[in-house]
CSV table of C-alpha atoms in Angstrom, one decimal:
chain,number,residue,atom,x,y,z
A,297,MET,CA,0.0,0.0,0.0
A,298,ALA,CA,1.4,3.4,-0.9
A,299,LYS,CA,2.5,5.7,1.9
A,300,SER,CA,1.3,9.2,2.3
A,301,ALA,CA,3.5,12.0,0.8
A,302,PRO,CA,4.5,13.5,4.2
A,303,ASP,CA,5.7,10.0,5.2
A,304,GLU,CA,7.9,9.6,2.1
A,305,GLU,CA,9.5,13.0,2.5
A,306,VAL,CA,10.2,12.5,6.2
A,307,VAL,CA,11.8,9.1,5.8
A,308,LYS,CA,13.8,10.2,2.8
A,309,HIS,CA,15.1,13.4,4.6
A,310,HIS,CA,16.0,11.7,7.8
A,311,ALA,CA,17.0,8.2,6.7
A,312,GLU,CA,20.6,8.8,7.6
A,313,GLU,CA,19.7,9.8,11.1
A,314,ILE,CA,17.9,6.6,12.0
A,315,VAL,CA,19.7,4.6,14.7
A,316,PRO,CA,18.9,1.4,16.7
A,317,VAL,CA,16.8,1.7,19.9
A,318,GLU,CA,18.8,2.5,23.0
A,319,THR,CA,17.9,2.3,26.6
A,320,PRO,CA,16.7,5.5,28.3
A,321,LYS,CA,19.6,7.9,29.1
A,322,LYS,CA,17.9,9.5,32.1
A,323,TRP,CA,16.5,7.7,35.2
A,324,THR,CA,13.3,9.7,34.9
A,325,GLY,CA,12.6,7.8,31.7
A,326,LEU,CA,12.0,4.7,33.8
A,327,ILE,CA,9.3,6.5,35.7
A,328,TRP,CA,7.4,7.8,32.6
A,329,ASP,CA,8.8,7.4,29.1
A,330,THR,CA,8.0,10.9,27.9
A,331,PHE,CA,10.4,12.4,30.5
A,332,ASP,CA,13.3,11.1,28.3
A,333,LYS,CA,11.9,12.6,25.1
A,334,SER,CA,12.1,16.0,23.5
A,335,PRO,CA,9.5,18.7,24.5
A,336,GLU,CA,7.9,18.3,21.1
A,337,GLU,CA,7.5,14.6,21.3
A,338,ARG,CA,6.3,14.9,24.9
A,339,LYS,CA,3.6,17.3,23.8
A,340,PHE,CA,2.5,15.0,21.0
A,341,LEU,CA,2.4,12.0,23.4
A,342,PHE,CA,0.5,14.0,26.0
A,343,LYS,CA,-2.3,14.7,23.4
A,344,LEU,CA,-2.4,11.1,22.3
A,345,ASP,CA,-2.5,9.8,25.9
A,346,ALA,CA,-5.2,12.2,26.9
A,347,ALA,CA,-7.4,11.1,24.0
A,348,ILE,CA,-6.8,7.4,23.7
A,349,LEU,CA,-6.2,6.4,27.3
A,350,THR,CA,-9.1,8.6,28.6
A,351,PHE,CA,-11.6,6.9,26.3
A,352,ALA,CA,-10.0,3.5,26.5
A,353,SER,CA,-10.0,3.5,30.3
A,354,LEU,CA,-13.6,4.9,30.6
A,355,GLY,CA,-14.9,2.5,28.0
A,356,TYR,CA,-13.3,-0.5,29.6
A,357,PHE,CA,-14.5,0.7,32.9
A,358,ILE,CA,-18.1,0.7,31.8
A,359,LYS,CA,-17.6,-2.7,30.0
A,360,TYR,CA,-16.4,-4.4,33.2
A,361,LEU,CA,-18.9,-2.5,35.3
A,362,ASP,CA,-21.6,-4.2,33.2
A,363,GLN,CA,-19.9,-7.6,33.6
A,364,ALA,CA,-19.4,-7.3,37.3
A,365,ASN,CA,-22.9,-6.0,37.9
A,366,ILE,CA,-24.5,-9.3,37.0
A,367,ASN,CA,-22.6,-11.0,39.8
A,368,ASN,CA,-23.4,-8.1,42.2
A,369,ALA,CA,-27.0,-8.0,41.3
A,370,PHE,CA,-27.2,-11.8,41.7
A,371,VAL,CA,-26.0,-11.8,45.3
A,372,SER,CA,-28.0,-8.6,46.2
A,373,GLY,CA,-31.6,-9.8,45.6
A,374,MET,CA,-31.9,-10.8,42.0
A,375,LYS,CA,-31.4,-14.5,42.8
A,376,GLU,CA,-34.3,-14.5,45.3
A,377,ASP,CA,-36.6,-12.2,43.3
A,378,LEU,CA,-36.4,-14.2,40.1
A,379,GLY,CA,-36.1,-17.6,41.7
A,380,LEU,CA,-32.6,-18.4,40.4
A,381,TYR,CA,-31.7,-21.4,42.5
A,382,GLY,CA,-30.0,-23.6,39.9
A,383,ASN,CA,-27.1,-22.7,37.5
A,384,GLU,CA,-28.8,-19.7,36.0
A,385,LEU,CA,-25.9,-17.4,36.9
A,386,ASN,CA,-23.6,-19.6,34.9
A,387,TYR,CA,-26.0,-19.5,31.9
A,388,MET,CA,-26.3,-15.7,32.1
A,389,GLN,CA,-22.5,-15.4,31.9
A,390,THR,CA,-22.4,-18.0,29.1
A,391,ALA,CA,-25.0,-16.1,27.0
A,392,TRP,CA,-22.9,-13.0,27.2
A,393,THR,CA,-19.7,-14.9,26.4
A,394,VAL,CA,-21.3,-16.5,23.3
A,395,GLY,CA,-22.2,-13.1,21.9
A,396,TYR,CA,-18.8,-11.7,22.9
A,397,VAL,CA,-17.0,-14.6,21.1
A,398,ILE,CA,-19.0,-14.3,17.9
A,399,GLY,CA,-18.2,-10.7,17.3
A,400,GLN,CA,-14.5,-10.2,18.0
A,401,ILE,CA,-12.5,-11.3,15.0
A,402,PRO,CA,-15.1,-9.9,12.5
A,403,SER,CA,-15.1,-6.6,14.4
A,404,ASN,CA,-11.3,-6.3,14.4
A,405,MET,CA,-11.3,-7.1,10.6
A,406,VAL,CA,-13.9,-4.3,10.2
A,407,LEU,CA,-11.6,-1.9,12.1
A,408,THR,CA,-8.9,-2.3,9.4
A,409,ARG,CA,-11.5,-0.9,6.9
A,410,VAL,CA,-13.9,1.3,9.0
A,411,ARG,CA,-12.8,4.2,11.2
A,412,PRO,CA,-12.5,3.1,14.8
A,413,SER,CA,-13.9,6.5,15.8
A,414,ILE,CA,-17.2,5.5,14.3
A,415,TRP,CA,-17.4,1.7,14.8
A,416,ILE,CA,-16.4,1.4,18.5
A,417,PRO,CA,-18.5,4.2,19.9
A,418,ALA,CA,-21.6,3.1,17.9
A,419,MET,CA,-21.4,-0.4,19.4
A,420,GLU,CA,-21.0,1.2,22.9
A,421,VAL,CA,-24.2,3.2,22.4
A,422,ILE,CA,-26.0,-0.1,21.6
A,423,TRP,CA,-24.7,-1.9,24.7
A,424,ALA,CA,-25.6,1.1,27.0
A,425,VAL,CA,-29.2,0.9,25.8
A,426,LEU,CA,-29.3,-2.9,26.3
A,427,THR,CA,-27.9,-2.4,29.8
A,428,PHE,CA,-30.8,-0.1,30.7
A,429,SER,CA,-33.2,-2.8,29.5
A,430,LEU,CA,-31.9,-5.4,32.0
A,431,CYS,CA,-33.7,-3.5,34.8
A,432,ARG,CA,-37.0,-4.7,33.3
A,433,ALA,CA,-36.0,-8.3,33.0
A,434,ASP,CA,-38.5,-10.5,34.8
A,435,SER,CA,-37.1,-14.0,34.1
A,436,ALA,CA,-33.9,-15.8,33.5
A,437,LYS,CA,-34.7,-16.3,29.8
A,438,THR,CA,-35.1,-12.6,29.2
A,439,ILE,CA,-31.7,-12.0,30.8
A,440,TYR,CA,-30.1,-14.7,28.6
A,441,ILE,CA,-31.3,-13.0,25.4
A,442,ILE,CA,-30.3,-9.5,26.5
A,443,ARG,CA,-26.9,-10.6,27.8
A,444,PHE,CA,-26.2,-12.3,24.4
A,445,PHE,CA,-26.7,-9.0,22.5
A,446,VAL,CA,-24.8,-7.0,25.2
A,447,GLY,CA,-21.9,-9.4,24.6
A,448,LEU,CA,-22.1,-9.0,20.9
A,449,ALA,CA,-22.0,-5.2,21.2
A,450,GLU,CA,-19.1,-5.3,23.7
A,451,SER,CA,-17.0,-7.6,21.5
A,452,THR,CA,-15.8,-4.6,19.6
A,453,PHE,CA,-14.2,-2.8,22.5
A,454,TYR,CA,-11.3,-4.6,24.2
A,455,PRO,CA,-9.6,-6.2,21.1
A,456,GLY,CA,-10.4,-3.1,19.1
A,457,MET,CA,-8.8,-0.8,21.6
A,458,GLN,CA,-5.7,-3.0,22.0
A,459,TYR,CA,-5.3,-3.0,18.2
A,460,LEU,CA,-5.6,0.8,18.2
A,461,ILE,CA,-3.1,1.3,21.0
A,462,GLY,CA,-0.7,-1.0,19.2
A,463,SER,CA,-1.1,1.2,16.1
A,464,TRP,CA,0.3,4.3,17.8
A,465,TYR,CA,2.8,3.5,20.4
A,466,ARG,CA,6.5,2.4,20.4
A,467,LYS,CA,7.8,-0.6,22.2
A,468,ASP,CA,9.1,1.4,25.2
A,469,GLU,CA,5.7,3.0,25.5
A,470,LEU,CA,3.3,0.1,24.7
A,471,ALA,CA,3.1,-2.0,27.9
A,472,LYS,CA,2.4,0.9,30.2
A,473,ARG,CA,-0.5,2.2,28.0
A,474,ALA,CA,-1.9,-1.3,27.5
A,475,CYS,CA,-1.8,-2.0,31.3
A,476,ILE,CA,-3.2,1.4,32.3
A,477,PHE,CA,-6.1,0.6,29.9
A,478,HIS,CA,-6.5,-2.9,31.5
A,479,THR,CA,-6.5,-1.6,35.1
A,480,SER,CA,-9.8,0.1,34.5
A,481,SER,CA,-11.4,-3.3,34.5
A,482,ALA,CA,-10.3,-4.0,38.0
A,483,LEU,CA,-11.3,-0.4,39.0
A,484,ALA,CA,-14.7,-1.0,37.5
A,485,THR,CA,-15.2,-4.3,39.4
A,486,MET,CA,-14.2,-2.4,42.6
A,487,PHE,CA,-16.6,0.4,41.8
A,488,SER,CA,-19.4,-2.0,41.0
A,489,GLY,CA,-19.2,-3.4,44.5
A,490,TYR,CA,-19.4,0.1,46.1
A,491,LEU,CA,-22.1,1.1,43.6
A,492,MET,CA,-24.2,-1.9,44.5
A,493,ALA,CA,-23.7,-1.2,48.2
A,494,GLY,CA,-25.0,2.4,47.5
A,495,VAL,CA,-27.9,1.8,45.1
A,496,TYR,CA,-29.2,-1.2,47.1
A,497,HIS,CA,-30.7,1.3,49.4
A,498,LEU,CA,-32.7,2.8,46.5
A,499,GLY,CA,-34.8,-0.3,46.5
A,500,GLY,CA,-38.5,0.6,46.4
A,501,ILE,CA,-38.0,4.0,44.7
A,502,GLY,CA,-39.9,4.2,41.4
A,503,GLY,CA,-41.1,0.6,41.9
A,504,PHE,CA,-37.6,-0.8,41.3
A,505,LYS,CA,-35.6,-3.2,43.4
A,506,GLY,CA,-32.1,-2.3,44.5
A,507,TRP,CA,-30.5,-4.6,42.0
A,508,GLN,CA,-32.6,-3.1,39.2
A,509,TRP,CA,-31.4,0.3,40.1
A,510,LEU,CA,-27.8,-1.0,39.6
A,511,PHE,CA,-28.6,-1.5,35.8
A,512,ILE,CA,-30.3,1.9,35.5
A,513,VAL,CA,-27.3,3.7,37.0
A,514,ASP,CA,-24.9,1.5,34.9
A,515,GLY,CA,-26.6,2.6,31.7
A,516,THR,CA,-26.7,6.2,32.8
A,517,ILE,CA,-22.9,6.1,33.3
A,518,SER,CA,-22.3,4.2,30.0
A,519,LEU,CA,-24.1,6.4,27.5
A,520,PRO,CA,-22.1,9.6,27.8
A,521,VAL,CA,-18.8,7.6,27.7
A,522,ALA,CA,-20.0,6.0,24.4
A,523,LEU,CA,-20.8,9.4,22.9
A,524,LEU,CA,-17.4,10.7,23.9
A,525,GLY,CA,-15.7,8.2,21.7
A,526,PHE,CA,-17.0,9.9,18.5
A,527,ILE,CA,-14.9,12.9,19.5
A,528,LEU,CA,-11.8,11.5,21.1
A,529,LEU,CA,-10.8,8.4,19.1
A,530,PRO,CA,-8.0,9.4,16.6
A,531,ASP,CA,-8.4,6.3,14.3
A,532,VAL,CA,-5.0,5.0,13.1
A,533,PRO,CA,-1.9,7.2,12.1
A,534,GLU,CA,-2.4,6.7,8.3
A,535,THR,CA,-6.1,7.7,8.4
A,536,THR,CA,-6.4,10.0,11.4
A,537,ARG,CA,-8.3,13.2,11.2
A,538,ALA,CA,-8.1,14.0,15.0
A,539,PHE,CA,-8.8,17.7,15.5
A,540,TYR,CA,-6.1,17.9,18.3
A,541,LEU,CA,-3.2,16.7,16.0
A,542,THR,CA,-1.5,19.1,13.6
A,543,LYS,CA,-0.4,18.0,10.1
A,544,PRO,CA,3.3,17.8,11.2
A,545,GLU,CA,2.3,15.7,14.2
A,546,ILE,CA,0.4,13.3,12.0
A,547,ALA,CA,3.4,12.9,9.7
A,548,PHE,CA,5.5,12.5,12.9
A,549,ALA,CA,3.2,9.8,14.1
A,550,GLN,CA,3.3,7.9,10.8
A,551,ARG,CA,7.1,7.9,10.8
A,552,ARG,CA,7.3,6.8,14.4
A,553,VAL,CA,5.3,3.6,13.8
A,554,GLN,CA,7.1,3.0,10.4
A,555,LEU,CA,10.4,3.1,12.1
A,556,GLU,CA,9.1,0.8,14.8
A,557,GLY,CA,8.6,-1.8,12.1
A,558,ARG,CA,4.8,-1.5,12.2
A,559,LYS,CA,3.2,-1.9,8.8
A,560,GLY,CA,0.2,0.0,7.5
A,561,ARG,CA,-3.0,-1.4,6.0
A,562,GLU,CA,-2.9,-3.8,3.1
A,563,PRO,CA,-5.7,-5.6,1.2
A,564,TYR,CA,-6.9,-8.9,2.5
A,565,THR,CA,-5.8,-11.6,0.0
A,566,TRP,CA,-5.8,-15.4,0.1
A,567,ALA,CA,-2.0,-15.3,0.3
A,568,LYS,CA,-2.2,-13.0,3.3
A,569,ILE,CA,-4.8,-15.2,5.0
A,570,ARG,CA,-2.6,-18.3,4.4
A,571,LYS,CA,0.4,-16.6,5.7
A,572,ILE,CA,-1.4,-15.6,8.9
A,573,PHE,CA,-2.7,-19.0,9.6
A,574,SER,CA,0.5,-20.8,8.7
A,575,SER,CA,2.5,-18.8,11.3
A,576,TRP,CA,3.1,-19.8,14.9
A,577,HIS,CA,1.9,-16.3,16.0
A,578,ILE,CA,-1.8,-16.9,15.9
A,579,TYR,CA,-1.6,-20.3,17.6
A,580,VAL,CA,0.9,-19.7,20.4
A,581,LEU,CA,-0.2,-16.1,21.2
A,582,THR,CA,-3.8,-17.2,21.4
A,583,LEU,CA,-2.8,-20.1,23.7
A,584,LEU,CA,-0.9,-17.7,25.9
A,585,TYR,CA,-3.9,-15.4,26.3
A,586,VAL,CA,-6.3,-18.3,26.7
A,587,THR,CA,-4.3,-19.7,29.6
A,588,PHE,CA,-4.1,-16.2,31.3
A,589,ASN,CA,-7.7,-15.4,30.9
A,590,ASN,CA,-8.9,-18.7,32.2
A,591,GLY,CA,-6.3,-19.1,34.9
A,592,GLY,CA,-7.8,-16.8,37.5
A,593,GLN,CA,-10.7,-16.5,40.0
A,594,GLY,CA,-12.8,-14.2,37.8
A,595,ALA,CA,-14.9,-17.0,36.3
A,596,ALA,CA,-17.1,-16.9,39.5
A,597,PRO,CA,-17.8,-14.5,42.3
A,598,VAL,CA,-15.9,-16.8,44.7
A,599,PHE,CA,-14.9,-14.3,47.3
A,600,ALA,CA,-18.4,-12.8,47.6
A,601,GLN,CA,-20.1,-16.2,47.7
A,602,TRP,CA,-17.7,-17.4,50.5
A,603,LEU,CA,-18.6,-14.3,52.5
A,604,LYS,CA,-22.3,-14.9,51.8
A,605,ALA,CA,-22.1,-18.5,53.0
A,606,SER,CA,-20.3,-17.5,56.2
A,607,LYS,CA,-22.4,-18.1,59.3
A,608,LYS,CA,-20.0,-16.7,61.9
A,609,PRO,CA,-19.7,-13.8,61.4
A,610,LYS,CA,-22.7,-13.1,59.2
A,611,TYR,CA,-21.8,-10.4,56.6
A,612,SER,CA,-24.2,-7.8,55.4
A,613,VAL,CA,-25.1,-7.2,51.7
A,614,SER,CA,-22.9,-4.1,51.7
A,615,GLN,CA,-19.9,-6.0,53.1
A,616,ILE,CA,-20.4,-8.9,50.6
A,617,ASN,CA,-20.2,-6.3,47.8
A,618,THR,CA,-17.3,-4.2,49.1
A,619,TYR,CA,-14.8,-6.6,50.7
A,620,PRO,CA,-14.0,-8.5,47.5
A,621,THR,CA,-12.8,-5.1,46.0
A,622,THR,CA,-9.6,-5.7,47.8
A,623,THR,CA,-8.7,-8.3,45.2
A,624,ASN,CA,-9.2,-5.7,42.5
A,625,ALA,CA,-7.0,-3.2,44.4
A,626,VAL,CA,-4.2,-5.7,44.4
A,627,GLN,CA,-4.7,-6.3,40.7
A,628,VAL,CA,-4.5,-2.6,39.9
A,629,VAL,CA,-1.3,-2.1,41.8
A,630,SER,CA,0.4,-5.3,40.5
A,631,THR,CA,-0.6,-4.5,36.9
A,632,LEU,CA,1.1,-1.1,37.0
A,633,ILE,CA,4.2,-2.6,38.6
A,634,TYR,CA,4.4,-5.2,35.9
A,635,ALA,CA,4.0,-2.6,33.2
A,636,TRP,CA,6.7,-0.2,34.5
A,637,MET,CA,9.1,-3.1,35.2
A,638,SER,CA,8.6,-4.6,31.7
A,639,ASP,CA,9.0,-1.4,29.8
A,640,GLY,CA,11.8,0.0,32.0
A,641,VAL,CA,14.0,-2.2,34.2
A,642,LEU,CA,13.4,-5.4,32.1
A,643,ARG,CA,14.0,-3.5,28.8
A,644,GLY,CA,10.9,-4.6,27.1
A,645,ALA,CA,10.8,-8.2,28.3
A,646,ARG,CA,7.2,-9.3,28.8
A,647,TRP,CA,7.6,-12.9,30.1
A,648,PRO,CA,9.0,-12.4,33.7
A,649,PRO,CA,5.8,-10.7,35.1
A,650,ILE,CA,3.7,-13.2,33.3
A,651,VAL,CA,5.5,-16.1,35.0
A,652,TRP,CA,5.4,-14.3,38.3
A,653,GLY,CA,1.6,-13.7,38.1
A,654,ALA,CA,1.0,-17.4,37.1
A,655,VAL,CA,3.0,-18.6,40.1
A,656,TRP,CA,0.8,-16.6,42.5
A,657,ASN,CA,-2.3,-18.1,40.8
A,658,ILE,CA,-1.0,-21.6,41.5
A,659,VAL,CA,-0.1,-20.8,45.2
A,660,THR,CA,-3.5,-19.2,46.0
A,661,ALA,CA,-5.7,-21.6,43.9
A,662,ALA,CA,-3.9,-24.7,45.3
A,663,SER,CA,-4.5,-23.5,48.8
A,664,LEU,CA,-8.2,-22.8,48.2
A,665,ALA,CA,-8.6,-26.2,46.5
A,666,TYR,CA,-7.3,-27.8,49.7
A,667,TRP,CA,-9.9,-25.6,51.5
A,668,ASP,CA,-9.1,-26.6,55.1
A,669,ILE,CA,-6.8,-23.7,55.8
A,670,PRO,CA,-6.9,-21.0,58.4
A,671,THR,CA,-9.4,-18.2,57.9
A,672,GLY,CA,-6.7,-15.6,57.6
A,673,TRP,CA,-5.1,-17.5,54.8
A,674,HIS,CA,-8.5,-17.9,53.1
A,675,TRP,CA,-8.7,-14.1,53.1
A,676,ALA,CA,-5.1,-13.8,51.8
A,677,CYS,CA,-5.7,-16.2,49.0
A,678,TYR,CA,-8.8,-14.4,47.7
A,679,ILE,CA,-7.1,-11.1,47.9
A,680,LEU,CA,-3.6,-12.0,46.6
A,681,GLY,CA,-5.3,-13.9,43.7
A,682,GLY,CA,-5.4,-10.4,42.1
A,683,MET,CA,-1.7,-10.6,41.4
A,684,GLY,CA,-2.4,-12.9,38.5
A,685,GLY,CA,-5.2,-10.9,37.0
A,686,GLY,CA,-3.2,-8.0,35.6
A,687,LEU,CA,-1.3,-9.6,32.8
A,688,SER,CA,-3.7,-8.9,29.9
A,689,GLY,CA,-2.1,-5.6,28.9
A,690,LEU,CA,1.4,-7.2,28.9
A,691,ILE,CA,0.3,-10.1,26.7
A,692,MET,CA,-1.6,-7.9,24.3
A,693,ALA,CA,1.5,-5.6,24.1
A,694,TRP,CA,3.6,-8.6,23.3
A,695,GLY,CA,1.2,-9.7,20.6
A,696,ASN,CA,1.2,-6.3,19.0
A,697,GLU,CA,5.0,-6.3,18.9
A,698,ILE,CA,5.4,-9.8,17.6
A,699,CYS,CA,2.9,-9.1,14.8
A,700,SER,CA,4.1,-5.6,14.0
A,701,ASN,CA,5.2,-6.5,10.4
A,702,ASP,CA,1.6,-7.2,9.2
A,703,ASN,CA,-1.3,-4.9,10.1
A,704,GLU,CA,-4.0,-7.4,9.2
A,705,GLU,CA,-2.3,-10.2,11.0
A,706,ARG,CA,-2.0,-8.0,14.1
A,707,ALA,CA,-5.7,-7.2,14.0
A,708,ILE,CA,-6.7,-10.9,13.5
A,709,VAL,CA,-4.3,-12.2,16.1
A,710,VAL,CA,-5.3,-9.7,18.8
A,711,GLY,CA,-9.0,-10.6,18.0
A,712,SER,CA,-8.2,-14.3,18.1
A,713,MET,CA,-6.4,-14.0,21.4
A,714,ASN,CA,-9.3,-12.4,23.2
A,715,GLU,CA,-12.0,-14.4,21.3
A,716,MET,CA,-10.6,-17.9,22.0
A,717,ALA,CA,-10.1,-17.0,25.7
A,718,TYR,CA,-13.8,-16.4,25.9
A,719,VAL,CA,-14.6,-19.5,23.8
A,720,LEU,CA,-13.2,-21.5,26.7
A,721,GLN,CA,-15.1,-19.3,29.2
A,722,ALA,CA,-18.3,-20.1,27.3
A,723,TRP,CA,-18.3,-23.7,28.6
A,724,LEU,CA,-15.5,-24.2,31.2
A,725,PRO,CA,-17.4,-22.4,34.0
A,726,LEU,CA,-20.4,-24.7,33.5
A,727,ILE,CA,-18.2,-27.6,34.4
A,728,VAL,CA,-15.7,-26.3,37.0
A,729,TRP,CA,-17.5,-23.2,38.5
A,730,GLN,CA,-20.9,-24.6,39.0
A,731,GLN,CA,-23.1,-22.5,41.3
A,732,VAL,CA,-24.2,-25.6,43.2
A,733,ASP,CA,-20.6,-26.1,44.3
A,734,ALA,CA,-20.3,-22.7,46.0
A,735,PRO,CA,-18.5,-21.6,48.0
A,736,LYS,CA,-15.8,-24.4,47.9
A,737,TYR,CA,-15.5,-24.6,44.0
A,738,GLN,CA,-12.8,-27.3,44.4
A,739,LYS,CA,-12.9,-28.2,40.7
A,740,GLY,CA,-12.5,-24.6,39.8
A,741,PHE,CA,-9.4,-24.0,42.0
A,742,ILE,CA,-7.7,-27.2,40.8
A,743,THR,CA,-8.4,-26.1,37.2
A,744,ILE,CA,-6.7,-22.7,37.9
A,745,SER,CA,-3.6,-24.4,39.2
A,746,PHE,CA,-3.2,-26.6,36.0
A,747,ILE,CA,-4.0,-23.7,33.6
A,748,SER,CA,-1.6,-21.4,35.3
A,749,ALA,CA,1.2,-24.0,35.0
A,750,LEU,CA,0.3,-24.2,31.2
A,751,LEU,CA,0.6,-20.3,31.1
A,752,ILE,CA,4.1,-20.5,32.4
A,753,ALA,CA,5.1,-23.1,29.8
A,754,THR,CA,3.5,-21.1,27.0
A,755,ALA,CA,5.2,-17.9,28.1
A,756,PHE,CA,8.6,-19.6,27.8
A,757,LEU,CA,7.6,-21.1,24.4
A,758,THR,CA,6.6,-17.7,23.1
A,759,LYS,CA,9.9,-16.2,24.2
A,760,TYR,CA,11.9,-19.0,22.5
A,761,LEU,CA,10.0,-18.7,19.2
A,762,HIS,CA,10.1,-14.9,19.2
A,763,ASP,CA,13.9,-14.8,20.0
A,764,ARG,CA,14.4,-17.4,17.2
A,765,GLU,CA,12.4,-15.3,14.8
A,766,ILE,CA,14.4,-12.1,15.6
A,767,LYS,CA,17.7,-13.9,15.0
A,768,GLN,CA,16.4,-15.1,11.6
A,769,LYS,CA,15.4,-11.6,10.6
A,770,GLN,CA,18.8,-10.2,11.8
A,771,ARG,CA,20.6,-12.7,9.6
A,772,VAL,CA,18.5,-11.8,6.6
A,773,SER,CA,19.0,-8.1,7.4
A,774,PHE,CA,22.8,-8.5,7.7
A,775,SER,CA,23.0,-10.4,4.4
A,776,ASP,CA,21.0,-7.8,2.6
A,777,SER,CA,22.3,-4.7,4.5
A,778,SER,CA,22.8,-2.7,1.2
A,779,SER,CA,19.0,-3.0,0.5
A,780,SER,CA,16.7,-0.1,1.1
A,781,GLU,CA,14.6,-2.4,3.2
A,782,GLU,CA,17.1,-2.0,6.0
A,783,VAL,CA,15.4,1.3,6.8
A,784,GLU,CA,12.4,-0.5,8.1
A,785,GLN,CA,14.5,-2.8,10.4
A,786,VAL,CA,15.7,0.1,12.6
A,787,ARG,CA,14.1,2.5,15.0
A,788,VAL,CA,14.3,6.1,16.1
A,789,ASP,CA,16.8,7.3,18.8
A,790,PRO,CA,14.7,7.6,22.0
A,791,ASP,CA,15.7,11.3,22.3
A,792,SER,CA,14.0,11.9,18.9
A,793,LYS,CA,15.8,15.2,18.7
A,794,ASN,CA,16.0,15.3,14.9
A,795,LEU,CA,12.5,13.9,14.6
A,796,ALA,CA,11.1,16.6,16.8
A,797,LYS,CA,12.5,19.4,14.5
A,798,GLU,CA,9.8,18.4,12.0
A,799,VAL,CA,7.1,18.7,14.6
A,800,GLN,CA,8.4,22.1,15.8
A,801,GLY,CA,8.5,23.3,12.2
């Protein structure tokens, strides 16, 4: 695909100034990467962060608020009001998952052809309206149907935003942004607990129960965020028309990702499809994300149900909804630590935090599977289980980097990673997280232990295959060093001093 004119001029003019990536020269760059860049690039990244991260975090917040609210509504009166004494909660989650699974890869393929600033917010508006409608559900069957379409609308968001983030940021910037984005899910789950504790007392007002008010408030929060996306999302560098970016900054953005080795859009062809599905990328990266996403306690409200089943002491509805938020707090803190360590101290290595989080999953899940442990360790296991829940952004950043040479592959692989994780979630909870096994869930905790061990093995396999691929590319680059293609194998100096002159001009 032909590059834009500003891109060609910039690359031609500055080709001789391109040097390989170096580690940050100032310690402040380890705190936040823009501190080690020129004022012009810092200004550009501030604009980009303010737009993309604001919308991404708010959008993911409302997505997870919606997901968590089903569990919170269930333990706050919905179960009794609708007579849900079997595995209905499992089926509600599965209905959402089926819709979510169906939409992801097609949606990410659409994003390579339709502006993200139109497609993603439009789907958010639809799911906000559907969330409102849950307050009127009077049977499990009605909830199943609505949840399916909520999942279908939500399928555009997470893989779509990870693709978008991967379209703009460099390697030393990517994990922090992806993880900041992901922490909003834990914050939403925390907020949902406090929200349920608050709106529960609205029960009776307007003829609605407390759990029904939860969905009304949820929809009220969601709709303005969805509309904000039409204004803030910048699309991708080669098609952006964001009002807050100048023309020189757009050319600057295009050159940044070019020199990062990230390719622009190309047509879908059978040759490209065959290439994508004959590569190890889609299979190993998908397995990596599947084992992460199904190797934690999030498949069931285990902490809340343990509290609800407790006889001595007996916990209130407010306590049942708020105490489990400590797990999410641990997830937020650990996620940010992983991101800063990976981008900075670990120099872009993604696998060490992944292995660390998986080890904690095994420790906590194995303890809970045994069950006959001190009450204090019960609390610790539920809370520290959050240390394995913050790996999504790192894994997505790794996938974006590994697939940077093919835009369409990157979109499909990111979609496949998230989609197949939820394919497993569509049926696995029905077997190992059955509501009738609450609160012990022994099968669920044993499953976490084994899946987390597989996550560790897959992380090492990904590292081995990626390292081997890099060495093969380096050999090809060395043997063809006189070729003009060498320009695309190197990156900008982190100082970006020469690059910034163009923006300043």
